[in-house]
Tab-separated table of C-alpha atoms in Angstrom:
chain	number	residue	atom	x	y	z
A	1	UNK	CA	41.643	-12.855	2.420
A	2	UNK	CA	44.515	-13.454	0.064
A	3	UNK	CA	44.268	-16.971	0.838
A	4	UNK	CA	40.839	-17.630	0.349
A	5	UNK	CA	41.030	-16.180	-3.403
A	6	UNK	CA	43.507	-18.439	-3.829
A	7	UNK	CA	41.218	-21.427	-3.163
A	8	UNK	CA	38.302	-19.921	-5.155
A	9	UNK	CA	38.798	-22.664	-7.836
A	10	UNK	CA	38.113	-24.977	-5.130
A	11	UNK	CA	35.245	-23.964	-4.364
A	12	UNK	CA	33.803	-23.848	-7.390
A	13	UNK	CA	34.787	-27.092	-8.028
A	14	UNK	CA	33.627	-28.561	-5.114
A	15	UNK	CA	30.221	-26.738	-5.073
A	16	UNK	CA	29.570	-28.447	-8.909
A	17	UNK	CA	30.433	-31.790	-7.508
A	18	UNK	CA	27.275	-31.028	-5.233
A	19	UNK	CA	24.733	-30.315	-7.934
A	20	UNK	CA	24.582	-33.931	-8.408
A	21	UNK	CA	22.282	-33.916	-5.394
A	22	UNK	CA	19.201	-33.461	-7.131
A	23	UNK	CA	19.168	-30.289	-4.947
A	24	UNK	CA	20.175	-26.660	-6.145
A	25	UNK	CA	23.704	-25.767	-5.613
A	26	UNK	CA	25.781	-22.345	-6.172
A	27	UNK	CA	29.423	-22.143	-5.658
A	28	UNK	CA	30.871	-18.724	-4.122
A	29	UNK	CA	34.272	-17.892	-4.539
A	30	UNK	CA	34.891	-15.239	-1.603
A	31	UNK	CA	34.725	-11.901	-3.077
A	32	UNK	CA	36.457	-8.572	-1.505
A	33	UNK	CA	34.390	-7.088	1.529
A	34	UNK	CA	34.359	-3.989	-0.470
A	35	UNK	CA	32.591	-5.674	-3.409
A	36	UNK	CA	29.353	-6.879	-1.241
A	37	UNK	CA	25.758	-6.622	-3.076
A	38	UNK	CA	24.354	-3.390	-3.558
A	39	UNK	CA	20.970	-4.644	-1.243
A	40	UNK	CA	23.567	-5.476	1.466
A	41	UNK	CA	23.717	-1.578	2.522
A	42	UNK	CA	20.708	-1.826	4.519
A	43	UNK	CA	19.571	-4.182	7.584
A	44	UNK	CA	18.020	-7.237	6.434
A	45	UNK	CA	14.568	-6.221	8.717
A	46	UNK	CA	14.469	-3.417	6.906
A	47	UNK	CA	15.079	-4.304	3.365
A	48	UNK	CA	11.864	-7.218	3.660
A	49	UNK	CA	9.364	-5.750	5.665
A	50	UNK	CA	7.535	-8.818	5.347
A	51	UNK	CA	7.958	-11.913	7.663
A	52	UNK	CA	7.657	-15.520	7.685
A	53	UNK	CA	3.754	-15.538	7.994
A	54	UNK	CA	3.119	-15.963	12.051
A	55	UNK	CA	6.579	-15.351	13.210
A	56	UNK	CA	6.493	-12.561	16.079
A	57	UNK	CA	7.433	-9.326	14.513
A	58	UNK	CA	11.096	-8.164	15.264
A	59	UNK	CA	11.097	-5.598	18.638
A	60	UNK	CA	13.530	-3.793	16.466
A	61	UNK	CA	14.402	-2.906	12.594
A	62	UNK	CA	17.975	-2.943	13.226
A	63	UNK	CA	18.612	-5.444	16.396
A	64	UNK	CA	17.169	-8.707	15.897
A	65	UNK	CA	18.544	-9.743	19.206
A	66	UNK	CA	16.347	-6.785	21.080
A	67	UNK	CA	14.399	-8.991	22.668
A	68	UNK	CA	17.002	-10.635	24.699
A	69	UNK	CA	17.631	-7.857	27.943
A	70	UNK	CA	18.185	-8.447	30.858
A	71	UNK	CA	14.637	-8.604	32.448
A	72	UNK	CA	12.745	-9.394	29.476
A	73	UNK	CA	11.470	-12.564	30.829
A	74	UNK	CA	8.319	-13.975	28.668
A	75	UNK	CA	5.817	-14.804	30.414
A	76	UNK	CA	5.808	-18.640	29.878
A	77	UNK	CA	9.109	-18.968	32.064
A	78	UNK	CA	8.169	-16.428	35.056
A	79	UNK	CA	8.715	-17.849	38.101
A	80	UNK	CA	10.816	-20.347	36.641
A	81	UNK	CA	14.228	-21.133	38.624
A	82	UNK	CA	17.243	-20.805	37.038
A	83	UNK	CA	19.266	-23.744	36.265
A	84	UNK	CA	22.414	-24.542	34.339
A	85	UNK	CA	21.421	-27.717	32.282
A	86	UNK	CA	24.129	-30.408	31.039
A	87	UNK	CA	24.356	-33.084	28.982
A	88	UNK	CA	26.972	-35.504	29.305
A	89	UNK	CA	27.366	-36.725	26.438
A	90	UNK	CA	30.072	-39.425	27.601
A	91	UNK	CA	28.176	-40.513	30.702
A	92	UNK	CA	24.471	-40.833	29.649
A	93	UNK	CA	23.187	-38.161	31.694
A	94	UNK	CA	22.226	-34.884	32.458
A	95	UNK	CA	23.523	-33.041	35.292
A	96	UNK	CA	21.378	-29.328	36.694
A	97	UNK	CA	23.517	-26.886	38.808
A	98	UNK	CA	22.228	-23.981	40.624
A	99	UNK	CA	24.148	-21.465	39.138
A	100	UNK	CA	23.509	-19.108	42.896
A	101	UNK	CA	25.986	-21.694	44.705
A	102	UNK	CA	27.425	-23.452	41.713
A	103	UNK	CA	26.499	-26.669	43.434
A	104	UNK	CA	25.199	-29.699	41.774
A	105	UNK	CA	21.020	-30.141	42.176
A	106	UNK	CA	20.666	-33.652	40.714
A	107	UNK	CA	22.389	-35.949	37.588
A	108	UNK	CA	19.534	-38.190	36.410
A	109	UNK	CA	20.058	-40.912	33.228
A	110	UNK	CA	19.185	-40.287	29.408
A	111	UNK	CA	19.342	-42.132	26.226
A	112	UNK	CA	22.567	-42.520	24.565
A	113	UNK	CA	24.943	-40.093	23.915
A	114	UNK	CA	22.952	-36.855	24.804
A	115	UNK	CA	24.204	-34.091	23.040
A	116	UNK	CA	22.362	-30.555	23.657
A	117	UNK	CA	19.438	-29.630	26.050
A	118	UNK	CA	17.232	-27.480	23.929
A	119	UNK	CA	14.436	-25.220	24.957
A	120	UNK	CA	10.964	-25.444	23.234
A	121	UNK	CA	9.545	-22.954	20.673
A	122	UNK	CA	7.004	-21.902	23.776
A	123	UNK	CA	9.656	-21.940	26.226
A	124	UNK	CA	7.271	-24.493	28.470
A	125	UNK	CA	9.647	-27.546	27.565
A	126	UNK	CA	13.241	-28.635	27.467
A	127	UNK	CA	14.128	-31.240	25.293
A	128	UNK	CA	17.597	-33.600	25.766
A	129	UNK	CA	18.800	-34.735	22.176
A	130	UNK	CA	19.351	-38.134	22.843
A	131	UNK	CA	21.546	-38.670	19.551
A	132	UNK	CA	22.843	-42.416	19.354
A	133	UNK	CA	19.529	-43.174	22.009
A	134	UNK	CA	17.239	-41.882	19.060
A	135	UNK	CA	15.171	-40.479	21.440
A	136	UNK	CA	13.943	-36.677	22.888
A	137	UNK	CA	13.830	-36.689	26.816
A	138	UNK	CA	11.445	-33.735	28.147
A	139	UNK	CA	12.107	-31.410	31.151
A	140	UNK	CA	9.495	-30.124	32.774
A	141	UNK	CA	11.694	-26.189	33.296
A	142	UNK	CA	9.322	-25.266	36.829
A	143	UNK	CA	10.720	-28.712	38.357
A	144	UNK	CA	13.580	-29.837	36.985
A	145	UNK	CA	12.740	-33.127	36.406
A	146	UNK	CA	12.508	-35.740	33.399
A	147	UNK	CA	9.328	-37.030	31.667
A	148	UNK	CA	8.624	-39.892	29.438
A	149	UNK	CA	11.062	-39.737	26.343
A	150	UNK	CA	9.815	-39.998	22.743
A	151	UNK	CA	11.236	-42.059	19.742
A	152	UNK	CA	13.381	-39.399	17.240
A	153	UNK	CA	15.974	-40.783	15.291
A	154	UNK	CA	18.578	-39.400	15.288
A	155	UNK	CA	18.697	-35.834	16.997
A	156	UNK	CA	21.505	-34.666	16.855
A	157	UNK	CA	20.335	-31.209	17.450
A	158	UNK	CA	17.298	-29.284	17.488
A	159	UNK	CA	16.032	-26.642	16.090
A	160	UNK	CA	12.401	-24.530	15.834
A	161	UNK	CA	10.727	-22.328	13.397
A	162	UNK	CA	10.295	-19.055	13.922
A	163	UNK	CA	6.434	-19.453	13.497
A	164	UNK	CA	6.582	-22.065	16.001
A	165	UNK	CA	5.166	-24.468	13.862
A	166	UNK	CA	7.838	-26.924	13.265
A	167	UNK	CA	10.774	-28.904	15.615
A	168	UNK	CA	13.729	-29.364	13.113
A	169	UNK	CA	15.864	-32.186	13.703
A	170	UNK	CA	19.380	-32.175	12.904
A	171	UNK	CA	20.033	-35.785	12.098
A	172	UNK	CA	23.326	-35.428	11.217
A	173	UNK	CA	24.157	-39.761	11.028
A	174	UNK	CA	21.301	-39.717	8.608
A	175	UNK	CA	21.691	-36.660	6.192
A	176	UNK	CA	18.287	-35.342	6.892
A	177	UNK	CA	16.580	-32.341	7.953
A	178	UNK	CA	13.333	-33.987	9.257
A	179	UNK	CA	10.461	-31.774	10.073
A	180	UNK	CA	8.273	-32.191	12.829
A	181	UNK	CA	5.032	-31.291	14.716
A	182	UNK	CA	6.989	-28.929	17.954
A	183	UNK	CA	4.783	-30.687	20.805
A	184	UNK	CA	4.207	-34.485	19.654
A	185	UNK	CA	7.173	-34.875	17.156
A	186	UNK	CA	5.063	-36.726	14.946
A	187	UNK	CA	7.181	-36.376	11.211
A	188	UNK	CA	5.708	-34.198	9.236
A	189	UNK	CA	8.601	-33.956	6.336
A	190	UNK	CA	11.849	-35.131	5.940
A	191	UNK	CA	14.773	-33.559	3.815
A	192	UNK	CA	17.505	-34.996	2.620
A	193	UNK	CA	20.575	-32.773	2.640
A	194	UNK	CA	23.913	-33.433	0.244
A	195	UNK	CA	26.510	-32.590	3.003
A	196	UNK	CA	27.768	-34.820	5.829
A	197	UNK	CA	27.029	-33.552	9.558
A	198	UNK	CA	24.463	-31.379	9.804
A	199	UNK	CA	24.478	-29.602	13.405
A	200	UNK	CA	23.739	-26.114	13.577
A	201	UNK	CA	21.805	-23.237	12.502
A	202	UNK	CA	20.015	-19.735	12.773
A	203	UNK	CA	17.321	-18.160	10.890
A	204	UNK	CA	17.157	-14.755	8.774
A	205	UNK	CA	15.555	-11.919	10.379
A	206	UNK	CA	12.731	-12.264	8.297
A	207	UNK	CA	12.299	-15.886	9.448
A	208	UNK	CA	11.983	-17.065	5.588
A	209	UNK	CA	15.253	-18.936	5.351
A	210	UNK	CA	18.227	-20.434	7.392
A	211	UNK	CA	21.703	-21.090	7.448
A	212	UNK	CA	22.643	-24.671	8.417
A	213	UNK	CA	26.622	-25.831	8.831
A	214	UNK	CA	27.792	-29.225	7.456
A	215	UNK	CA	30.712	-30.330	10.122
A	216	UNK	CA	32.288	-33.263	8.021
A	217	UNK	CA	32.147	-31.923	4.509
A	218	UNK	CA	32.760	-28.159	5.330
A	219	UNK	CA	29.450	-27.152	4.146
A	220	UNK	CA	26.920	-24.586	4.463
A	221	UNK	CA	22.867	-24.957	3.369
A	222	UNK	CA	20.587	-22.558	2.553
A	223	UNK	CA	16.880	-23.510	3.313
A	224	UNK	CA	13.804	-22.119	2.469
A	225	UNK	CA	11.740	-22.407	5.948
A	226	UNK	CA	8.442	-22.287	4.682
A	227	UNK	CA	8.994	-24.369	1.158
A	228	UNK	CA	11.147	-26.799	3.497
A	229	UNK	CA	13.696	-27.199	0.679
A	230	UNK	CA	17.356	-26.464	0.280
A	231	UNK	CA	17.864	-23.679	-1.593
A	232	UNK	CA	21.956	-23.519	-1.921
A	233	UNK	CA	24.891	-25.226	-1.112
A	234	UNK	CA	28.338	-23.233	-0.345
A	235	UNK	CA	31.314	-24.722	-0.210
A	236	UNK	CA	33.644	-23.140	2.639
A	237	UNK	CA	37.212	-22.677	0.766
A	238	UNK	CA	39.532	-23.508	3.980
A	239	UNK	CA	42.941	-21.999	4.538
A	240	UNK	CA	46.253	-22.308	3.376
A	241	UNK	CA	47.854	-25.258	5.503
A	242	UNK	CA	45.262	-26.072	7.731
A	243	UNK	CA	42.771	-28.444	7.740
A	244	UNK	CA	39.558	-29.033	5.497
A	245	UNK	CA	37.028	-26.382	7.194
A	246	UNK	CA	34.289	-28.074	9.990
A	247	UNK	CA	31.846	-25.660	10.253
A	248	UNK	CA	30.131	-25.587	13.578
A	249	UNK	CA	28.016	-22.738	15.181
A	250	UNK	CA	25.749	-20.064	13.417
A	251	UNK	CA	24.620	-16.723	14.488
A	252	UNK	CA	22.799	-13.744	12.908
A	253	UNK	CA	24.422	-10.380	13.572
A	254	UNK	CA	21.862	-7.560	15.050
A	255	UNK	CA	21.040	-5.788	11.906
A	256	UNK	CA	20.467	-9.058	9.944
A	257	UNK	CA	22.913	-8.353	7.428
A	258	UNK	CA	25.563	-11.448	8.166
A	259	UNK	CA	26.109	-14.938	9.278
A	260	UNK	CA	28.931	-15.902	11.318
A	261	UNK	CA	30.084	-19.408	11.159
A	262	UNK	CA	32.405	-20.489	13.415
A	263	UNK	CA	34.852	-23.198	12.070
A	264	UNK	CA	37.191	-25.275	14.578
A	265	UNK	CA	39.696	-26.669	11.908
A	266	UNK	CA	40.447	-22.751	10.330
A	267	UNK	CA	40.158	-21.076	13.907
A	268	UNK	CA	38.092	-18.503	13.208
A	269	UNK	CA	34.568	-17.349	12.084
A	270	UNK	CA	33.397	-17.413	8.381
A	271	UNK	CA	31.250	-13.927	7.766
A	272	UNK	CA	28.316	-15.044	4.910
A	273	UNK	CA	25.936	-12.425	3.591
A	274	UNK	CA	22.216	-13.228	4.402
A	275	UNK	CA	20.823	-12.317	0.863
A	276	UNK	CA	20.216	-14.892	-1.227
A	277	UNK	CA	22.248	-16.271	-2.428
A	278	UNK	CA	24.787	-16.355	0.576
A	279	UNK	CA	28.065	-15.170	-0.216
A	280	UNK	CA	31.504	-15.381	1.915
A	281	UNK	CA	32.456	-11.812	2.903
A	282	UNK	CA	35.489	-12.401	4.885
A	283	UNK	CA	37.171	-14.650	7.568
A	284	UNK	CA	38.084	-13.787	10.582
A	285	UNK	CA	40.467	-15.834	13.196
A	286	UNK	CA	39.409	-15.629	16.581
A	287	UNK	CA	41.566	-18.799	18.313
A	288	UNK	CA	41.863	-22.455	17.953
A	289	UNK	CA	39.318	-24.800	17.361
A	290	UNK	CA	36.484	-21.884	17.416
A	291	UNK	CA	33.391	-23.515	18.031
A	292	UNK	CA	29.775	-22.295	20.108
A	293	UNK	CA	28.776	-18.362	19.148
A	294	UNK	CA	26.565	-16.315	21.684
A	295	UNK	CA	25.820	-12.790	21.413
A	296	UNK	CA	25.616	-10.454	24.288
A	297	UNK	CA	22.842	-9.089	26.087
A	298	UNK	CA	23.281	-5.543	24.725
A	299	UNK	CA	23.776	-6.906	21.102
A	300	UNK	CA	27.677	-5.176	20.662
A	301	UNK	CA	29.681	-8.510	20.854
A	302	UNK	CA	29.799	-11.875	19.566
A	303	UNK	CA	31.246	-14.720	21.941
A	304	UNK	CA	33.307	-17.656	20.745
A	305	UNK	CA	34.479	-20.578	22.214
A	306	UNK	CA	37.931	-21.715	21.135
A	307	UNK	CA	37.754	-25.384	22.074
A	308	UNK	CA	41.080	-26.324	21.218
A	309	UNK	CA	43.276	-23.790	23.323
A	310	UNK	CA	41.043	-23.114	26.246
A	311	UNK	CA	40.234	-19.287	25.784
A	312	UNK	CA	36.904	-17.340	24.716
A	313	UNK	CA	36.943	-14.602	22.386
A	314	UNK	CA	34.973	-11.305	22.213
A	315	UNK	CA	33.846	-9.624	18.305
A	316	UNK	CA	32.569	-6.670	18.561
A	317	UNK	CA	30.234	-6.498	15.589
A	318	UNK	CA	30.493	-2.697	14.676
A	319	UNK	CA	34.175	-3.082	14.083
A	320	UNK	CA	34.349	-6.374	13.051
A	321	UNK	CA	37.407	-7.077	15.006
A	322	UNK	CA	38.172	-9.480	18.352
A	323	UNK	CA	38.587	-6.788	20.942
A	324	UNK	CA	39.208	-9.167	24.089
A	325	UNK	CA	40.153	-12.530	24.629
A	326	UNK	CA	39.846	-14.791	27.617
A	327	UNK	CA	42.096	-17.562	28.447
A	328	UNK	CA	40.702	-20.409	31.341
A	329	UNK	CA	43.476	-20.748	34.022
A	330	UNK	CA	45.292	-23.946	33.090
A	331	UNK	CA	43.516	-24.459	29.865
A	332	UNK	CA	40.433	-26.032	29.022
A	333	UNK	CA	37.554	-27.155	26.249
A	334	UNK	CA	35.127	-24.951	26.059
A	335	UNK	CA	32.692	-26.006	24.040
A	336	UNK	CA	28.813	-25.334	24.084
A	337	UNK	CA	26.549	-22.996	26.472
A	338	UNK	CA	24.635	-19.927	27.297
A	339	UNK	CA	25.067	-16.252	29.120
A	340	UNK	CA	23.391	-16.143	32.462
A	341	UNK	CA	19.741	-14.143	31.942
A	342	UNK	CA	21.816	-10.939	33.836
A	343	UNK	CA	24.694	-11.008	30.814
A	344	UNK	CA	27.598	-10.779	32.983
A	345	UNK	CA	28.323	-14.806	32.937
A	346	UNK	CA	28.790	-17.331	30.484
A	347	UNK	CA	28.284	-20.851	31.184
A	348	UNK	CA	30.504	-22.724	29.086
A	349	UNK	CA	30.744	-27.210	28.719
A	350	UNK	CA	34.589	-28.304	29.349
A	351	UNK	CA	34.186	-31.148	27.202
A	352	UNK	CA	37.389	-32.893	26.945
A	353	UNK	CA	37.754	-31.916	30.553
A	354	UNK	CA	34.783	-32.979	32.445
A	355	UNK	CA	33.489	-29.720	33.784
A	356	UNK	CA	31.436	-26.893	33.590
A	357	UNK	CA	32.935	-23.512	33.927
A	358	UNK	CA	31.410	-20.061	34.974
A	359	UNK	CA	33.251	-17.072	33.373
A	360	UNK	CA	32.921	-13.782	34.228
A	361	UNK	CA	32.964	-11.801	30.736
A	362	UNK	CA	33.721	-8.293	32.122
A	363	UNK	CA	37.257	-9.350	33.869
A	364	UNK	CA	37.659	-12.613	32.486
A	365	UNK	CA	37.683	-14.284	35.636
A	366	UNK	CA	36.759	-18.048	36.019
A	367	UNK	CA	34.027	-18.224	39.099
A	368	UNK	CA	33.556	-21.710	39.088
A	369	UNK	CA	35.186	-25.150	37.328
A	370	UNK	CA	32.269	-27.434	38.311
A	371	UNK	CA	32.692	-31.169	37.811
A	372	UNK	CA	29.895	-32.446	35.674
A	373	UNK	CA	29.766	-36.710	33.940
A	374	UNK	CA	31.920	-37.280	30.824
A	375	UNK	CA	31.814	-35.567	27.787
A	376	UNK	CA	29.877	-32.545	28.747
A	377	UNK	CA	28.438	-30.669	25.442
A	378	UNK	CA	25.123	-28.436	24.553
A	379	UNK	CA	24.590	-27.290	27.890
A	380	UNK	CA	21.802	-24.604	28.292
A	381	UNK	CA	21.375	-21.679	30.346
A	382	UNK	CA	17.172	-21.635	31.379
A	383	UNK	CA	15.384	-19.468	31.792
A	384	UNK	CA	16.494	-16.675	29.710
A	385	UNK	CA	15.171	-13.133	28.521
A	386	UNK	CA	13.511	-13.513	24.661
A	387	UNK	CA	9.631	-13.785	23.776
A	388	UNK	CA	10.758	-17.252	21.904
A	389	UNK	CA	13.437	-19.976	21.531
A	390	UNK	CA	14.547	-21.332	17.950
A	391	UNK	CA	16.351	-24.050	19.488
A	392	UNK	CA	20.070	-25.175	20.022
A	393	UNK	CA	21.375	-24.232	23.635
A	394	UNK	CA	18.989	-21.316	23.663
A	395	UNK	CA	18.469	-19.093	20.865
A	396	UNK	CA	15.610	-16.508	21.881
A	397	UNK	CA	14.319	-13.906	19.701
């Protein structure tokens, strides 16, 4: 923390230069943990009782993730086999393994450069972000197979709204949040954001806002879901000696209260209140070149991926402290992915390495190292427990 109030001048200074915009911007300088808001002391679901109108009301006050059990299955994906999807970001493909014999199903072609598979709001469609192919390539879940893609510019990532009434395109070449109908894709509004490399995000508990990382200008966006505006900007401050912050991955912790961001350049994740306006609470390191964030099935840790020295970390969210940490036998990339619908496996992308690997998270051992096409990325675990999916790899609420 002492270095982060050391850079506080930079962040103001950086966060004025963003004003310019023609959107609102606030600059946060990090304050002490100890100094949080006085609305903070209570869960986010139950400080606003009210929702984003339509969004599915929360199973639980203080566990936003309650929905996501093992067993929980909605009823949209029953009967549904289970398949470990990847996109191959390098090779133009996607390639499904069934993750019972860790054997490779089929690799069929994309559009350029795909970068995530991405379940639908309703859970009835996935959808491969063909980024540089500016295109969306269905799969139908029940057989596996591709349909007719659709023209998107741009989609980098994807994203839904809790309501289920918008797809939100990351289109991260184009500074744009562009807002579309979820089934046809049909533009409905498009946003232009003052940061470079929009990727990913996660919503508030109550649905009414969410928390979008910059990668290239070490950004994070706060958006108002149903106004479909940008409602702050926050300049991450970076650390002492390291490089300019890339934010990457978002997730909500169970009782709403916090954001954590992971960021690959300061190797660790960035805690941000979820109050508006945001405010960094603290950084935390976690391991070099921290990057996807998945929590687990019974809600107590977060997982993160440290890309850049092959290991996966564990945060256990009532302490706030990494409690275990995983390191892939002879090193690795571990990038994007999703824990298997039982919670005792995560499915990770190697993506400097050309695999996929299968990670037992309760002794750390590596099942499988599963060669996949080049590049491997968003890869997503499907079906999974969770009444609804906001998009990325699988977030289900």
């Amino acid at each position: 923390m002492k270095r982060l109030v050391a850079l506080g001048a930079l962040v103001a200074l950086t966060a004025s230069a963003c004003s310019g915009s023609g959107h609102p911007a606030t600059s946060s300088a990090p304050p002490s943990p100890t100094t949080a808001p006085r609305e903070e002391t209570k869960p986010a679901a139950e400080r606003a009782p009210t929702l984003l109108p339509g969004m599915p009301r929360p199973l639980s006050p203080t566990d936003v993730w309650a929905a996501d059990r093992p067993g929980q299955f909605a009823k949209a994906v029953r009967g549904v086999p289970l398949r470990i999807y990847v996109p191959n970001s390098g090779s133009n493909t996607v390639t499904e393994i069934d993750p019972r014999t860790y054997k490779v199903i089929r690799t069929f072609r994309t559009g350029r450069e795909p970068q995530h598979v991405v379940p639908s709001w309703d859970l009835k469609t996935l959808w491969v972000n063909n980024d540089l192919g500016n295109s969306l390539t269905p799969i139908n879940p029940v057989t596996g197979l591709p349909g007719r893609s659709i023209a998107v510019h741009d989609p980098y990532n994807l994203y839904f709204t809790p309501d289920g009434k918008h797809a939100v395109v990351m289109a991260s070449n184009d500074k744009q949040l562009v807002f579309r109908d979820p089934h046809t894709m049909a533009v409905q509004k498009t946003v232009p954001v003052p940061c470079a490399g929009v990727n990913h995000a996660d919503f508030a508990a109550d649905g009414k806002s969410f928390l979008v990382s910059c990668e290239f200008s070490g950004q994070l966006l706060l958006v108002d879901t149903a106004a479909e505006k940008v409602l702050q900007v926050l300049k991450l401050p970076g650390m002492a000696g390291m490089h300019a912050p890339m934010p990457q991955d978002v997730k909500l912790s169970p009782d709403g209260r916090f954001y954590y961001v992971a960021d690959m350049m300061s190797n660790g994740i960035w805690v941000v209140s979820t109050h508006p306006p945001v405010a960094i609470q603290d950084f935390i390191p976690t391991g070099k070149g921290a990057h996807g964030l998945y929590v687990t099935r019974n809600s107590r840790d977060l997982i993160i991926t440290n890309r850049g020295e092959g290991s996966v970390s564990l945060f256990d969210f009532a302490t706030r402290k990494v409690v275990k940490k995983i390191k892939i036998p002879g090193g690795g990339s571990p990038d994007m992915g999703g824990v298997s619908p039982d919670g005792n496996v995560l499915w990770v992308s190697g993506r400097y390495n050309s695999v996929v690997y299968a990670i037992r998270l309760s002794t750390g051992k590596l099942l499988a190292r599963i060669p996949v096409g080049r590049g491997p990325h968003g890869l997503a675990v499907f079906p999974q427990p969770g009444r609804y999916s906001l998009g990325h790899t699988g977030v289900f609420r």
